Amino acid sequence: MSEHAAPPEGADFGHDFARALDAADPLRPYRDWFVYADDTIYLDGNSLGRLPKGTPARLQEVVGDQWGRSLIRSWPRWTEFATAVGDRLGREVLGVDDGQVAISDSTTVNLYKLINAALDLRPDRRTILIEKDNFPTDLYVVQGIAQARGITCVYLDSDIDRGVDVSLVADALSDDVALVVLSHVAYRSGALADMVSITAAAHEAGALTLWDLCHSAGSVRIPLREATADFAVGCTYKYLNAGPGAPAYLYVRRDLQSQARQPIWGWFSQRDQFGMDQQYAAADGMARFLTGTPNMLGIASVDEGLNAIADAGIGQIQEGGRLLTGYAQLLADEWLRPLDFAVASPRQPSRRGAHLTLHHEQAWQVCQAMIARDVVPDFRTPDRLRLGFSPLTTSYDEVWRGLDQIRQIVQVGEHLAFPTERAAVT
Amino acid sequence: MSEHAAPPEGADFGHDFARALDAADPLRPYRDWFVYADDTIYLDGNSLGRLPKGTPARLQEVVGDQWGRSLIRSWPRWTEFATAVGDRLGREVLGVDDGQVAISDSTTVNLYKLINAALDLRPDRRTILIEKDNFPTDLYVVQGIAQARGITCVYLDSDIDRGVDVSLVADALSDDVALVVLSHVAYRSGALADMVSITAAAHEAGALTLWDLCHSAGSVRIPLREATADFAVGCTYKYLNAGPGAPAYLYVRRDLQSQARQPIWGWFSQRDQFGMDQQYAAADGMARFLTGTPNMLGIASVDEGLNAIADAGIGQIQEGGRLLTGYAQLLADEWLRPLDFAVASPRQPSRRGAHLTLHHEQAWQVCQAMIARDVVPDFRTPDRLRLGFSPLTTSYDEVWRGLDQIRQIVQVGEHLAFPTERAAVT
């Protein structure tokens, strides 16, 4: 599919064509690596990825053998588990050399640690730039730190559909900006930021960068190395398929590690941890960015989730995502545009991650009607239907059937029977 | 066993007596609730508790059904899971009313959040008191915060065997002390602090208290309510049997919650979380002290681990711990004192938690020799052998055989073949 894809000549919108695309899909064998418990059409692998078939047995090994049988004799394998699996995630997903990634805490806590570390590295600067439509937890962490440290928070006025571009960042940079906090793929629209150019602009102005990779890691190539990006964080339960609340990861470029101070000093970030010294001395390398005892079952899930990604390769996965979102866009243009839907994501596949967002004034009602038909999308405020395509687990058949269901629902007004207001807590 | 127990008249040190104690033990049925994979003598349940038999199936339910089958449709049950299980832990283990406990993050991260919250509640005070022999992660978190905020850290010069008493704390209190950070049960000696008196002394001086319950919760009654203690944290993988790296918990007394500011603002601490508002507004109640997405498998493990505790009741568990440590002390006095061991823990059962620490100059070598015989204790710097007795899972037979093994090892000098120096990283 070319960069500026118009519907190809003779595009075929029939179900057989979707099946033919599946038959030709080089990623098709990986669907056998995951659990499909029923006929649900799951267009939300970018919110919670599917369960890999190998994960239950792997967890049973950790629970039954390492915990149940070996008990504390498993400590030698646990003490370096967070950095060992971090290294693997770094190589297979983030494209960086060993010694720069660790599995730790949640994305929120990792943001907190690294934003503070970045501010300490630029003590004369008092401003953080952040996209106003960054994921809420990124905004909240920045707001809390800004309040506590008396830092100014400047919000980049990005378009919620097109995301952030280098000129918007460049215009806001100044010699007071310590740090730029951005998502690589926007959680709402799927817009893919130009990490290389934006990082270069930030560095030019003497600022550091922190990239949130939650919605990009495992779906597109991450140019951390090419960008010489400073810091990054991400979760593992979306395209990395590690399960609900599995631990997150953080990346710190090697040359920054020894200068960086992270604020939550715990026994896992201590040099000679089992020396039990009464005075803190920060460990070298990525261990410095750990805190308390890591979640061992969660790290095992992360490791297991990496198997399919490592086998397929991130290049092939990225290509699969572009084809899936491209195909969904064709169907949306053909079937849903007449029903008052519009593609809200950037239209060029190379300008987005692996999800496609549709605008519709009754998006919340449509979302509820879809779920009632066992088609699972995500609603995004204020009026967006977010369709996530996980290249390893979503088939063209699922895309066809999912969009066909939306068409059926809206054609007959089935969604109008559902509430227009979402409950305050869902 | 009375408070000031001397060896009873006609104390029987034979193996049959241990078996008779087991036969009469009201907690004996609970041993069937846990996995005993082999004949290991496990005297380290205070480091990592045993695997409950129900946990693998419970995890399979979360993994297979909630994740694998229901996927994001499980969110409604996950959003309040951290506070629901927190409430249960509060009732069954901590003896406090609902709405004051949540499962979240690690002990280290929870210490960080609550120490900062406490300092913000006492803005005119610039000193933290902490026992110099508190668990290292407590010391490190305090040191990091003290450095970042320009706070003075005063170390209580406690005796490492007797722990901290109220007069030591009272002497160090002043109108500059914002917070007192102590462990309820000392990780090294097992000494039990007088939470009620110490909290009263702190409050009298206008200071707040933060209790680390890692080594006490699940083994002794926790008088948080009686003490009107302010804050507490603890882990779940020791006497709560939730597995390696399972999430920790935090307690905030109800009347402090709305005034307290925790520093890590995340989407799980946001009011109307799924409103995705761009401006942070702290949730009410314990949700305010959450951060990012909680570890759902871990919370399920915590919930599962609570079953046996809830069934037995913490009063009966505390009594069981006193009897086990009392019995171990009798055997240590009789068998090991002649071999240059000394009981380092407080001698009165009511003055300690459920572990007993022995001093021996070659403790590290003895520890290694024990592990080689499948007897698992813990070594504690500089020369302590720590024997943990988990009332629900440790039998008198195990105590008898464990101490008998130590006797056999040291009588023939078997331990002298092991290294005298521990490796820098174990």
PDB file of N, CA and C in Angstrom, chain A residues 270-307:
ATOM      1  N   GLN A 270      19.911  -0.377  44.685  1.00  0.00           N
ATOM      2  CA  GLN A 270      21.091  -0.228  45.543  1.00  0.00           C
ATOM      3  C   GLN A 270      22.261  -1.068  45.011  1.00  0.00           C
ATOM      4  N   ARG A 271      23.420  -0.493  45.017  1.00  0.00           N
ATOM      5  CA  ARG A 271      24.646  -1.232  44.727  1.00  0.00           C
ATOM      6  C   ARG A 271      24.807  -2.323  45.803  1.00  0.00           C
ATOM      7  N   ASP A 272      25.194  -3.515  45.419  1.00  0.00           N
ATOM      8  CA  ASP A 272      25.317  -4.630  46.373  1.00  0.00           C
ATOM      9  C   ASP A 272      24.075  -4.752  47.259  1.00  0.00           C
ATOM     10  N   GLN A 273      22.971  -5.069  46.588  1.00  0.00           N
ATOM     11  CA  GLN A 273      21.666  -5.086  47.244  1.00  0.00           C
ATOM     12  C   GLN A 273      21.619  -5.893  48.539  1.00  0.00           C
ATOM     13  N   PHE A 274      22.219  -7.077  48.537  1.00  0.00           N
ATOM     14  CA  PHE A 274      22.099  -7.927  49.711  1.00  0.00           C
ATOM     15  C   PHE A 274      23.170  -7.652  50.773  1.00  0.00           C
ATOM     16  N   GLY A 275      23.985  -6.631  50.517  1.00  0.00           N
ATOM     17  CA  GLY A 275      24.878  -6.154  51.565  1.00  0.00           C
ATOM     18  C   GLY A 275      24.093  -5.475  52.677  1.00  0.00           C
ATOM     19  N   MET A 276      22.875  -5.040  52.381  1.00  0.00           N
ATOM     20  CA  MET A 276      21.971  -4.432  53.373  1.00  0.00           C
ATOM     21  C   MET A 276      22.625  -3.240  54.069  1.00  0.00           C
ATOM     22  N   ASP A 277      23.437  -2.534  53.331  1.00  0.00           N
ATOM     23  CA  ASP A 277      24.084  -1.352  53.901  1.00  0.00           C
ATOM     24  C   ASP A 277      23.035  -0.330  54.303  1.00  0.00           C
ATOM     25  N   GLN A 278      23.350   0.453  55.329  1.00  0.00           N
ATOM     26  CA  GLN A 278      22.355   1.420  55.816  1.00  0.00           C
ATOM     27  C   GLN A 278      22.384   2.734  55.025  1.00  0.00           C
ATOM     28  N   GLN A 279      23.360   2.893  54.151  1.00  0.00           N
ATOM     29  CA  GLN A 279      23.457   4.118  53.363  1.00  0.00           C
ATOM     30  C   GLN A 279      23.279   3.792  51.892  1.00  0.00           C
ATOM     31  N   TYR A 280      22.394   4.526  51.237  1.00  0.00           N
ATOM     32  CA  TYR A 280      22.130   4.272  49.828  1.00  0.00           C
ATOM     33  C   TYR A 280      23.323   4.640  48.965  1.00  0.00           C
ATOM     34  N   ALA A 281      23.609   3.767  47.992  1.00  0.00           N
ATOM     35  CA  ALA A 281      24.595   4.062  46.952  1.00  0.00           C
ATOM     36  C   ALA A 281      24.003   3.507  45.663  1.00  0.00           C
ATOM     37  N   ALA A 282      23.743   4.367  44.700  1.00  0.00           N
ATOM     38  CA  ALA A 282      23.029   3.946  43.490  1.00  0.00           C
ATOM     39  C   ALA A 282      23.826   2.908  42.717  1.00  0.00           C
ATOM     40  N   ALA A 283      23.139   1.882  42.250  1.00  0.00           N
ATOM     41  CA  ALA A 283      23.744   0.859  41.401  1.00  0.00           C
ATOM     42  C   ALA A 283      24.165   1.483  40.071  1.00  0.00           C
ATOM     43  N   ASP A 284      25.054   0.816  39.377  1.00  0.00           N
ATOM     44  CA  ASP A 284      25.388   1.210  38.006  1.00  0.00           C
ATOM     45  C   ASP A 284      24.331   0.676  37.054  1.00  0.00           C
ATOM     46  N   GLY A 285      24.286   1.261  35.875  1.00  0.00           N
ATOM     47  CA  GLY A 285      23.451   0.723  34.803  1.00  0.00           C
ATOM     48  C   GLY A 285      21.971   0.868  35.087  1.00  0.00           C
ATOM     49  N   MET A 286      21.179   0.035  34.421  1.00  0.00           N
ATOM     50  CA  MET A 286      19.728   0.186  34.515  1.00  0.00           C
ATOM     51  C   MET A 286      19.174  -0.199  35.874  1.00  0.00           C
ATOM     52  N   ALA A 287      19.914  -0.984  36.661  1.00  0.00           N
ATOM     53  CA  ALA A 287      19.424  -1.334  37.998  1.00  0.00           C
ATOM     54  C   ALA A 287      19.157  -0.075  38.819  1.00  0.00           C
ATOM     55  N   ARG A 288      19.855   0.988  38.525  1.00  0.00           N
ATOM     56  CA  ARG A 288      19.670   2.258  39.235  1.00  0.00           C
ATOM     57  C   ARG A 288      18.232   2.787  39.125  1.00  0.00           C
ATOM     58  N   PHE A 289      17.546   2.360  38.077  1.00  0.00           N
ATOM     59  CA  PHE A 289      16.204   2.894  37.836  1.00  0.00           C
ATOM     60  C   PHE A 289      15.098   1.955  38.350  1.00  0.00           C
ATOM     61  N   LEU A 290      15.487   0.873  38.999  1.00  0.00           N
ATOM     62  CA  LEU A 290      14.512   0.010  39.662  1.00  0.00           C
ATOM     63  C   LEU A 290      14.154   0.617  41.021  1.00  0.00           C
ATOM     64  N   THR A 291      13.154   0.025  41.682  1.00  0.00           N
ATOM     65  CA  THR A 291      12.719   0.559  42.985  1.00  0.00           C
ATOM     66  C   THR A 291      12.642  -0.596  43.987  1.00  0.00           C
ATOM     67  N   GLY A 292      11.429  -1.152  44.175  1.00  0.00           N
ATOM     68  CA  GLY A 292      11.262  -2.268  45.099  1.00  0.00           C
ATOM     69  C   GLY A 292      11.305  -3.604  44.373  1.00  0.00           C
ATOM     70  N   THR A 293      10.853  -4.639  45.062  1.00  0.00           N
ATOM     71  CA  THR A 293      10.884  -5.986  44.490  1.00  0.00           C
ATOM     72  C   THR A 293      10.019  -6.049  43.234  1.00  0.00           C
ATOM     73  N   PRO A 294      10.616  -6.439  42.097  1.00  0.00           N
ATOM     74  CA  PRO A 294       9.828  -6.504  40.862  1.00  0.00           C
ATOM     75  C   PRO A 294       8.805  -7.647  40.909  1.00  0.00           C
ATOM     76  N   ASN A 295       7.817  -7.509  40.056  1.00  0.00           N
ATOM     77  CA  ASN A 295       6.722  -8.460  39.907  1.00  0.00           C
ATOM     78  C   ASN A 295       7.190  -9.609  39.003  1.00  0.00           C
ATOM     79  N   MET A 296       7.558 -10.725  39.628  1.00  0.00           N
ATOM     80  CA  MET A 296       8.219 -11.797  38.866  1.00  0.00           C
ATOM     81  C   MET A 296       7.270 -12.478  37.875  1.00  0.00           C
ATOM     82  N   LEU A 297       6.018 -12.702  38.276  1.00  0.00           N
ATOM     83  CA  LEU A 297       5.068 -13.295  37.330  1.00  0.00           C
ATOM     84  C   LEU A 297       4.874 -12.365  36.138  1.00  0.00           C
ATOM     85  N   GLY A 298       4.826 -11.076  36.422  1.00  0.00           N
ATOM     86  CA  GLY A 298       4.627 -10.107  35.353  1.00  0.00           C
ATOM     87  C   GLY A 298       5.804 -10.068  34.389  1.00  0.00           C
ATOM     88  N   ILE A 299       7.011 -10.156  34.910  1.00  0.00           N
ATOM     89  CA  ILE A 299       8.183 -10.134  34.027  1.00  0.00           C
ATOM     90  C   ILE A 299       8.204 -11.390  33.159  1.00  0.00           C
ATOM     91  N   ALA A 300       7.803 -12.526  33.753  1.00  0.00           N
ATOM     92  CA  ALA A 300       7.731 -13.755  32.959  1.00  0.00           C
ATOM     93  C   ALA A 300       6.702 -13.607  31.836  1.00  0.00           C
ATOM     94  N   SER A 301       5.587 -12.947  32.108  1.00  0.00           N
ATOM     95  CA  SER A 301       4.575 -12.700  31.068  1.00  0.00           C
ATOM     96  C   SER A 301       5.130 -11.812  29.963  1.00  0.00           C
ATOM     97  N   VAL A 302       5.898 -10.807  30.357  1.00  0.00           N
ATOM     98  CA  VAL A 302       6.511  -9.931  29.349  1.00  0.00           C
ATOM     99  C   VAL A 302       7.439 -10.759  28.459  1.00  0.00           C
ATOM    100  N   ASP A 303       8.261 -11.567  29.084  1.00  0.00           N
ATOM    101  CA  ASP A 303       9.218 -12.390  28.333  1.00  0.00           C
ATOM    102  C   ASP A 303       8.477 -13.306  27.361  1.00  0.00           C
ATOM    103  N   GLU A 304       7.399 -13.897  27.835  1.00  0.00           N
ATOM    104  CA  GLU A 304       6.630 -14.824  26.997  1.00  0.00           C
ATOM    105  C   GLU A 304       5.973 -14.077  25.832  1.00  0.00           C
ATOM    106  N   GLY A 305       5.459 -12.879  26.114  1.00  0.00           N
ATOM    107  CA  GLY A 305       4.824 -12.084  25.066  1.00  0.00           C
ATOM    108  C   GLY A 305       5.791 -11.674  23.969  1.00  0.00           C
ATOM    109  N   LEU A 306       7.072 -11.621  24.304  1.00  0.00           N
ATOM    110  CA  LEU A 306       8.072 -11.207  23.304  1.00  0.00           C
ATOM    111  C   LEU A 306       8.347 -12.291  22.265  1.00  0.00           C
ATOM    112  N   ASN A 307       7.958 -13.533  22.553  1.00  0.00           N
ATOM    113  CA  ASN A 307       8.352 -14.623  21.654  1.00  0.00           C
ATOM    114  C   ASN A 307       7.856 -14.426  20.221  1.00  0.00           C
TER     115      ASN A 307
END
